[in-house]
Short mmCIF file of C-alpha atoms (C1' of nucleotides) in Angstrom, two decimals:
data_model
loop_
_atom_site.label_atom_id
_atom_site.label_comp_id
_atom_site.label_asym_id
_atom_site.label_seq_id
_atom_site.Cartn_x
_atom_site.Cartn_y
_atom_site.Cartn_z
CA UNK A 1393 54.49 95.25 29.55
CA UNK A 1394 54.33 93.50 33.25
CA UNK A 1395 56.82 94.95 35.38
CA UNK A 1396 56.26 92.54 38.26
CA UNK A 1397 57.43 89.08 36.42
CA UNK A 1398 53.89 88.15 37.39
CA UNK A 1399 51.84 87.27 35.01
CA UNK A 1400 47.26 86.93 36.11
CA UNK A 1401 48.10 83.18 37.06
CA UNK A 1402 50.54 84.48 39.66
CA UNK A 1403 49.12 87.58 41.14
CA UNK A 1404 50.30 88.01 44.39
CA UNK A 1405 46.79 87.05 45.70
CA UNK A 1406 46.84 83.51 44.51
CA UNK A 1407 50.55 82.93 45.06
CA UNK A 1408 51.02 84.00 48.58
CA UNK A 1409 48.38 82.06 49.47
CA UNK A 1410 49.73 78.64 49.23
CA UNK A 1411 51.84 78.55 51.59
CA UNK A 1412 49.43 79.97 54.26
CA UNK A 1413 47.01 77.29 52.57
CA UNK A 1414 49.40 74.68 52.49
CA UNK A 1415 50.27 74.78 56.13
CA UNK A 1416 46.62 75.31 57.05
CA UNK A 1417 44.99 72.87 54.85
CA UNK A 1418 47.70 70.42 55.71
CA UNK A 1419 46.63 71.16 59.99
CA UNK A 1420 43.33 70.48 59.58
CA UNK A 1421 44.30 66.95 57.88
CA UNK A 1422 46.77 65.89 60.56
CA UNK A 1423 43.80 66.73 63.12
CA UNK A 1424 41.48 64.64 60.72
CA UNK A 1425 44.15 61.30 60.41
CA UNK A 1426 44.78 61.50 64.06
CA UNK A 1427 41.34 61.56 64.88
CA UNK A 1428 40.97 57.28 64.15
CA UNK A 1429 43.71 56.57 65.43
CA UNK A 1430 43.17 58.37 68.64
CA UNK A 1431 39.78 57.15 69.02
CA UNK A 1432 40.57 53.62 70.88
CA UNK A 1433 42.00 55.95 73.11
CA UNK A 1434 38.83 58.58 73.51
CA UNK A 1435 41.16 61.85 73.02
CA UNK A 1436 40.96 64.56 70.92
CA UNK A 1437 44.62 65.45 68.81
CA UNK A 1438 44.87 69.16 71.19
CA UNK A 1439 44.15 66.59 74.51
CA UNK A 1440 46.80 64.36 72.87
CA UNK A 1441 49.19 66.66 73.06
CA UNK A 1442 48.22 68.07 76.60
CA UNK A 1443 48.55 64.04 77.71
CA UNK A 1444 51.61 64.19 75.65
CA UNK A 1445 52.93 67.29 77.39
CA UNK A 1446 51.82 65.69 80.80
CA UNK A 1447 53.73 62.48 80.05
CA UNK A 1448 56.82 63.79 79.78
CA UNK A 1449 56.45 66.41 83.09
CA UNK A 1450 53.80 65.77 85.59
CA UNK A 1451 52.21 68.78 87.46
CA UNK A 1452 52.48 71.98 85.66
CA UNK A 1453 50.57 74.83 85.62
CA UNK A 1454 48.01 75.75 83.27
CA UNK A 1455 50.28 78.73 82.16
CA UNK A 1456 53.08 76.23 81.10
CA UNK A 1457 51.27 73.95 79.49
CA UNK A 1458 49.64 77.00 77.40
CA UNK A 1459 53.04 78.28 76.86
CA UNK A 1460 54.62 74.76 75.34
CA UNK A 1461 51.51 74.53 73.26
CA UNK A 1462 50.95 78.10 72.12
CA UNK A 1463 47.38 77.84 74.09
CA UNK A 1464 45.78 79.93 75.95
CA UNK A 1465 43.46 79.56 79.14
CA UNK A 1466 40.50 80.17 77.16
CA UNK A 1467 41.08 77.01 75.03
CA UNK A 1468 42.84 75.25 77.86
CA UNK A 1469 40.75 75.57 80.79
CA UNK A 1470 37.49 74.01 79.41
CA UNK A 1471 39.53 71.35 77.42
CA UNK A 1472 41.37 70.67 81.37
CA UNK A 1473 38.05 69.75 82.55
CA UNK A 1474 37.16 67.43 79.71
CA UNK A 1475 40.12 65.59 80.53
CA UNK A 1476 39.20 65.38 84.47
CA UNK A 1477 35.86 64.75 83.57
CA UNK A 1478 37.60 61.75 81.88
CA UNK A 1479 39.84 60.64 84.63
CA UNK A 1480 42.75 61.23 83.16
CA UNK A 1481 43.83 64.33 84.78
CA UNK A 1482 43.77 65.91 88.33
CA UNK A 1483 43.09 70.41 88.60
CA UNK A 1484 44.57 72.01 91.75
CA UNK A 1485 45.23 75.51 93.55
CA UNK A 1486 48.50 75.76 93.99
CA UNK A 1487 49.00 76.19 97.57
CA UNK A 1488 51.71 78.30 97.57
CA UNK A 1489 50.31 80.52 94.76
CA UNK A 1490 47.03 80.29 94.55
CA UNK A 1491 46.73 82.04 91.09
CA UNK A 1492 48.00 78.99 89.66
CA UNK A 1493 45.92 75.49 88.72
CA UNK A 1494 48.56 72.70 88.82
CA UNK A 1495 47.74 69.76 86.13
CA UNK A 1496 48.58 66.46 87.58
CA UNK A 1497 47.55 62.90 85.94
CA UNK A 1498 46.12 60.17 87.37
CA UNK A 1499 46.81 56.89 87.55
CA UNK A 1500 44.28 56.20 84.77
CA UNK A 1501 46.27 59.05 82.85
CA UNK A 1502 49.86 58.00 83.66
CA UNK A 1503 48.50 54.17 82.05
CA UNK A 1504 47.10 55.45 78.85
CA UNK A 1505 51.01 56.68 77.92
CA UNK A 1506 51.69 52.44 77.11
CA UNK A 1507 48.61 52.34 74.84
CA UNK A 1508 49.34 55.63 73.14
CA UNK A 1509 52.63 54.35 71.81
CA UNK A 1510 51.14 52.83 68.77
CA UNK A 1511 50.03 56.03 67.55
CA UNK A 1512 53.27 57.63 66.60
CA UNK A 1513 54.23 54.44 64.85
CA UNK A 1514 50.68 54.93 62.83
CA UNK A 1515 50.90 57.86 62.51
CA UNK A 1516 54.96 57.91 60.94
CA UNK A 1517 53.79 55.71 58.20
CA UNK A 1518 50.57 58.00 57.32
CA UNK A 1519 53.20 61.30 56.84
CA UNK A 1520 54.74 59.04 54.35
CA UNK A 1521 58.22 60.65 54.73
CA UNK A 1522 61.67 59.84 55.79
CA UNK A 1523 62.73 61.05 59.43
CA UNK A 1524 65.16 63.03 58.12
CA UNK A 1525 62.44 64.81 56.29
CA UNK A 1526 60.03 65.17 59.14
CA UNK A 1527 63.33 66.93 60.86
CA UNK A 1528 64.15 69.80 58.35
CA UNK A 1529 60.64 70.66 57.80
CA UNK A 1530 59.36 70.50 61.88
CA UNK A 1531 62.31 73.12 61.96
CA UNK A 1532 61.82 75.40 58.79
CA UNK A 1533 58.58 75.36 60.09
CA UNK A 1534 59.14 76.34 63.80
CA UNK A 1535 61.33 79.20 62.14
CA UNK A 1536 58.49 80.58 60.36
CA UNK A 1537 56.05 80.09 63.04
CA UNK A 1538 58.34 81.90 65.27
CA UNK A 1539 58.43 84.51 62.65
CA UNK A 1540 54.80 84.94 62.61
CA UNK A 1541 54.15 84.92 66.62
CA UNK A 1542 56.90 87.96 66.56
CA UNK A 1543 55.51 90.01 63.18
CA UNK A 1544 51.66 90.20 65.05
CA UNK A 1545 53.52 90.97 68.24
CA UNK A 1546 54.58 94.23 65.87
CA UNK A 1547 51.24 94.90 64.37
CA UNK A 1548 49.51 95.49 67.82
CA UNK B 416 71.29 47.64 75.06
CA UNK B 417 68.74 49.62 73.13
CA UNK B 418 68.11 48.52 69.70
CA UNK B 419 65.98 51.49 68.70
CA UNK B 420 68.94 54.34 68.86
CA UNK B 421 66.48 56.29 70.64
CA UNK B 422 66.99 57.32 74.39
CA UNK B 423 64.49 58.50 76.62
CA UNK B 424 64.33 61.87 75.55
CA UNK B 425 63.98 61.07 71.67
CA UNK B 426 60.96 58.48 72.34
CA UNK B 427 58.87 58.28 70.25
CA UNK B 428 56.03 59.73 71.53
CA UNK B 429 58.00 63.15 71.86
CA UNK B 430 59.45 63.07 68.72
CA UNK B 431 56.89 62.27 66.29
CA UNK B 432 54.83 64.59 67.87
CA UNK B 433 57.01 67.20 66.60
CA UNK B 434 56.19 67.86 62.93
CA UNK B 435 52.54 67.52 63.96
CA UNK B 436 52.69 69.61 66.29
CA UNK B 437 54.97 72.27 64.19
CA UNK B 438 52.00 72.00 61.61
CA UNK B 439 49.28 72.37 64.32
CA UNK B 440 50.79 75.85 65.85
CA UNK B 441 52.72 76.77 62.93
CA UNK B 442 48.92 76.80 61.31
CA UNK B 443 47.35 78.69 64.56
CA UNK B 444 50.37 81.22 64.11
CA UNK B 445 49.14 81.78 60.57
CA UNK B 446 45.25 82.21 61.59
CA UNK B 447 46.39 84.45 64.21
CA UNK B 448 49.04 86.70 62.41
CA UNK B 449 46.37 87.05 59.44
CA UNK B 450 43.98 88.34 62.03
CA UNK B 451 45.03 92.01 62.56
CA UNK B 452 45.87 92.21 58.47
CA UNK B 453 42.69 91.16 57.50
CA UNK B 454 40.34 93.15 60.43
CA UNK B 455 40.61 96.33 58.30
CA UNK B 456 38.73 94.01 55.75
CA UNK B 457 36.29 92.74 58.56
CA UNK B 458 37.38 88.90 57.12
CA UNK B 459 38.43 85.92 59.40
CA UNK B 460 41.21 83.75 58.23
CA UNK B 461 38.63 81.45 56.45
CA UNK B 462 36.59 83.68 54.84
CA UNK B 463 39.25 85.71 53.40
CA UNK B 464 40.03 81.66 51.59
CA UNK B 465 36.97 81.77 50.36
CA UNK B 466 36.98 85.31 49.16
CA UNK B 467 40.47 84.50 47.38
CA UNK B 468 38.84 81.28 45.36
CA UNK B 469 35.81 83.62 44.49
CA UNK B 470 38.18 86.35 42.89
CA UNK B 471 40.12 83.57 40.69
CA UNK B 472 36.27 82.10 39.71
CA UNK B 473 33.01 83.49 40.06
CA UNK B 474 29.73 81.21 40.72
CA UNK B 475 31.42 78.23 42.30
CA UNK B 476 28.97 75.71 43.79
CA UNK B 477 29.63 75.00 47.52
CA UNK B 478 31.33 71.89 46.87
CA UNK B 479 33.61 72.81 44.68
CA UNK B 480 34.67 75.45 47.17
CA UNK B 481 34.74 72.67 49.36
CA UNK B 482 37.33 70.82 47.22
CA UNK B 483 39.66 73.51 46.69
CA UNK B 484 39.56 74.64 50.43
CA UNK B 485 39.32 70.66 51.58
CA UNK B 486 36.37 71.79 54.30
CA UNK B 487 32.76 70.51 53.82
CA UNK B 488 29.34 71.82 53.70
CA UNK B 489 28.97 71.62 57.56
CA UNK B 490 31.90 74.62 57.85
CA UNK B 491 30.99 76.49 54.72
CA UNK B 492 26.97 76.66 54.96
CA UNK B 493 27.60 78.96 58.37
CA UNK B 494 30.41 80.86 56.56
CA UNK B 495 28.73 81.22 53.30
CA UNK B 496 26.02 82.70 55.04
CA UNK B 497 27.86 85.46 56.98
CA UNK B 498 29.47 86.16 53.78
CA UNK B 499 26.31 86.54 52.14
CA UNK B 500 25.36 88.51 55.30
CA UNK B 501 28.14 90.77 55.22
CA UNK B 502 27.23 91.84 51.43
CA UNK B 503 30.17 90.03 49.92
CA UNK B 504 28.55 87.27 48.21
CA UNK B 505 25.39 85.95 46.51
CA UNK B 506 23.97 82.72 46.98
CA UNK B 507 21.49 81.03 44.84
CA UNK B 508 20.08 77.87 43.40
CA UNK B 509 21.17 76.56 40.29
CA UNK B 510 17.86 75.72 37.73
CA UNK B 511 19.73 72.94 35.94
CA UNK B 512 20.64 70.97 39.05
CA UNK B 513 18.43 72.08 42.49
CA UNK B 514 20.80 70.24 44.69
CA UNK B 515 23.84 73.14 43.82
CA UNK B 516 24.24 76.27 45.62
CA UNK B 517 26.23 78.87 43.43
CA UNK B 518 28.37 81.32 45.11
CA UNK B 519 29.02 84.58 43.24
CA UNK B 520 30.29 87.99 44.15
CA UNK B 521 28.31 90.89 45.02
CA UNK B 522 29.84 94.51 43.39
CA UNK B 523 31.67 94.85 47.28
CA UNK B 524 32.92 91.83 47.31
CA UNK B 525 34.43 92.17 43.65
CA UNK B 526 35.80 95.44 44.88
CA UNK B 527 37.47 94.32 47.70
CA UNK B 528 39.84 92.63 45.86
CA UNK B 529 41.56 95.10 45.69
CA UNK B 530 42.24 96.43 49.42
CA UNK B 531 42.83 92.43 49.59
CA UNK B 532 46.06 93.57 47.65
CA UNK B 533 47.56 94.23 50.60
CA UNK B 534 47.19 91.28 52.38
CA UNK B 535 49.90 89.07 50.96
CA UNK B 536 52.37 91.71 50.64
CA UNK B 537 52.25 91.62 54.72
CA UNK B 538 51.93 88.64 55.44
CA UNK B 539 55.08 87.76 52.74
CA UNK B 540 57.51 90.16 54.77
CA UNK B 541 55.43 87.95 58.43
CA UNK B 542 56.58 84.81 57.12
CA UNK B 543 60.18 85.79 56.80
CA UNK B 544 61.52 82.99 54.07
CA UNK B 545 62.49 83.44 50.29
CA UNK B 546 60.06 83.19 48.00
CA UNK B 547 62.39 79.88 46.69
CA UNK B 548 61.94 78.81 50.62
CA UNK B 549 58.35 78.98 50.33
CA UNK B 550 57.89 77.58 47.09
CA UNK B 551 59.61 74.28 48.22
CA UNK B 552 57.97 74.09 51.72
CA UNK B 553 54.92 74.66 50.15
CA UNK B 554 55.42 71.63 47.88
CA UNK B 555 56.48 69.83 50.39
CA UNK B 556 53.38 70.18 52.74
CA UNK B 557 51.10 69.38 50.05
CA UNK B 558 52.43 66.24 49.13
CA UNK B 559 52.25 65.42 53.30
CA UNK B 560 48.84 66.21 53.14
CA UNK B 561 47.85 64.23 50.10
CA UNK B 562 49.39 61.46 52.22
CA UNK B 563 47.68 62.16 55.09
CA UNK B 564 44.73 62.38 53.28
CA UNK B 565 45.14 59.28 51.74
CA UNK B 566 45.95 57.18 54.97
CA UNK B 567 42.62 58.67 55.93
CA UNK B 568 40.72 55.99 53.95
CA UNK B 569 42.75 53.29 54.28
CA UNK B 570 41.88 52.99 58.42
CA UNK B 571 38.40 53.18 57.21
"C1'" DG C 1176 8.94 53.69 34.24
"C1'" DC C 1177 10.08 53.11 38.73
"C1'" DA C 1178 12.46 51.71 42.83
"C1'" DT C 1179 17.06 52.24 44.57
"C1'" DA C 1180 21.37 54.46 44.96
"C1'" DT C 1181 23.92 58.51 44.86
"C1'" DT C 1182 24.79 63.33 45.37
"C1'" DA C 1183 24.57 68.30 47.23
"C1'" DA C 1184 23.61 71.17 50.72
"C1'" DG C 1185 21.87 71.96 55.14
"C1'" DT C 1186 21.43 70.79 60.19
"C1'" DT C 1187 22.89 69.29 64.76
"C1'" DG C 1188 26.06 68.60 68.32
"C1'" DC C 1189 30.60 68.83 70.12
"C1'" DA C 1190 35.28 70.55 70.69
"C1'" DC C 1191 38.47 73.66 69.75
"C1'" DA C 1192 40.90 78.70 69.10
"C1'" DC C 1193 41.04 83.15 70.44
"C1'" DA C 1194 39.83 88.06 71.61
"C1'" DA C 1195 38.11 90.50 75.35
"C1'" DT C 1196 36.83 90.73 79.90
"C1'" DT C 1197 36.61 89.44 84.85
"C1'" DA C 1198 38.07 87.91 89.45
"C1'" DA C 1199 41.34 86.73 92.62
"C1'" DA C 1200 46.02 86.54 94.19
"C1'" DT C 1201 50.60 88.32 94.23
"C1'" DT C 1202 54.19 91.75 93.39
"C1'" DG C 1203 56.17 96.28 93.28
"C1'" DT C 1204 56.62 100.60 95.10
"C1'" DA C 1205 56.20 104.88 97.23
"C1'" DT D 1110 51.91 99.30 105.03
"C1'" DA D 1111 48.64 100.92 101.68
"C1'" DC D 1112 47.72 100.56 96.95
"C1'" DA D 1113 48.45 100.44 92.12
"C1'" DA D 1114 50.27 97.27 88.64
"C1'" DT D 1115 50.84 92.68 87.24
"C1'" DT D 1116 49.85 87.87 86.86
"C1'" DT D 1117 46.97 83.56 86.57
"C1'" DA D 1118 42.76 81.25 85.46
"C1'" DA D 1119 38.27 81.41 84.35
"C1'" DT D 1120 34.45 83.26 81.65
"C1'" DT D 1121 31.93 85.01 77.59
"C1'" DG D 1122 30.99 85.31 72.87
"C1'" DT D 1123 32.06 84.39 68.04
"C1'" DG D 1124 33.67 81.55 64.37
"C1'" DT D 1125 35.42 77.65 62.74
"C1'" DG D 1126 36.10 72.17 61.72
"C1'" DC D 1127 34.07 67.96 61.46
"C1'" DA D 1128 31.26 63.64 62.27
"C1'" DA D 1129 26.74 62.09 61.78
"C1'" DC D 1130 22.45 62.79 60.08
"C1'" DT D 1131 18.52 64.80 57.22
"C1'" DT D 1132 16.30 66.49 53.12
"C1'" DA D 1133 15.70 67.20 48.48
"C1'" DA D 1134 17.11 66.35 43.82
"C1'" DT D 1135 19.25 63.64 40.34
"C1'" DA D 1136 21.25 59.40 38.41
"C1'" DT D 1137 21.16 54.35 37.79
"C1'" DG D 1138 19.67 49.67 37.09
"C1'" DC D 1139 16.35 46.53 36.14
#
DNA sequence: GCATATTAAGTTGCACACAATTAAATTGTA
DNA sequence: TACAATTTAATTGTGTGCAACTTAATATGC
């Protein structure tokens, strides 16, 4: 007789899975439906949200952008130059501190913010769920992510 | 007057971005917070996936993998192979059908299942919810992603 | 029976993610 | 004011993800 309440179906190596799974398997698909809809405007979905980020503050450093994304300079600094390869962005020492890179856009950069309004409307009706929906779950999951970010900070 | 009941702050390209986004980190806070728990096995987030589908079903052809994991022979080939590598699996041709690859376990990678034990139990206490919580977000994810999915085709 | 279409896996090229390390600038402190 | 500790980006190396393509094998239609 199982003392668990788990019967083979539900060993804890299947079970705790899905919701790792879930929130994995569902990431990579909202990189791969963002990825046609993004590609009038020739961005990747992590530059998106950099040129998001930028949009709403211009000229921060590379260490603020990294912290509002969870990113860090090793993903950020070579994606950076893609976008000022692009023309979309402009890389600075900061005179002051000249540690720091400060992330500015440029005109071409501050434009594309018109044309990347349809994407959120695309993109609402492709999560096929109410906006009260999309608001409970973007904050259960910020809970758990938060969760996560402070449980490996306890492993180490 | 605004019409929308948005102001500047809820436009929408800040707030939609939000339960991507939640996804996208919430799903790099998994990957990461898996890492430490699963070095002792010498697995990466992925492979420890495909380890987990292996245990539940022995000789699985790559695409059926590939279904169940919703990645595609260009990501598995590479990660099948340091698998196979590693000692963990076996890969071979099937004689009925050359085009199939089947994946099966080697004796260490059928033992490991059960140091993999440990995993979940973890990464349950990392995630911090009820098992009730995440049940339902689980559910609730997966029925995003089917949509997401689907939406794919359509822009086709 | 045979040409065509489809399917499965592999390959190539590009862009993340992230750990670990490095280099340069700044801060803290005796 | 030296000088060690910290901070910021950049760099290096590995492992995904995925689109686009190739190759080989099987299925299909006529």
């Amino acid at each position: 007789m199982e003392k668990t309440g788990l019967n083979d179906q539900e060993s804890l190596l299947s079970l705790e899975n899905f919701l790792c799974f879930a929130i994995y398997s569902t990431a990579n698909a909202v990189t791969r439906a963002y990825q046609p809809r993004l590609a009038a405007l020739g961005l990747t979905y992590p530059q998106y949200l950099v040129m998001v980020v930028l949009w709403e503050e211009e000229n921060q450093t590379v260490k603020a952008i990294g912290e509002k994304l969870s990113l860090d300079s090793g993903t950020l600094t070579p994606l950076l130059k893609r976008l000022e390869t692009a023309g979309l962005i402009t890389r600075r020492r900061d005179t002051v501190d000249e540690r720091q890179v400060l992330i500015g856009l440029t005109a071409d950069g501050r434009a594309m913010r018109a044309r990347a309004e349809a994407v959120p409307v695309a993109m609402g009706k492709a999560f096929g769920c109410t906006m009260d929906e999309a608001k409970s779950l973007r904050s259960e999951l910020i809970v758990m992510r938060d969760n996560l970010i402070e449980s490996i900070e306890e492993v180490k």
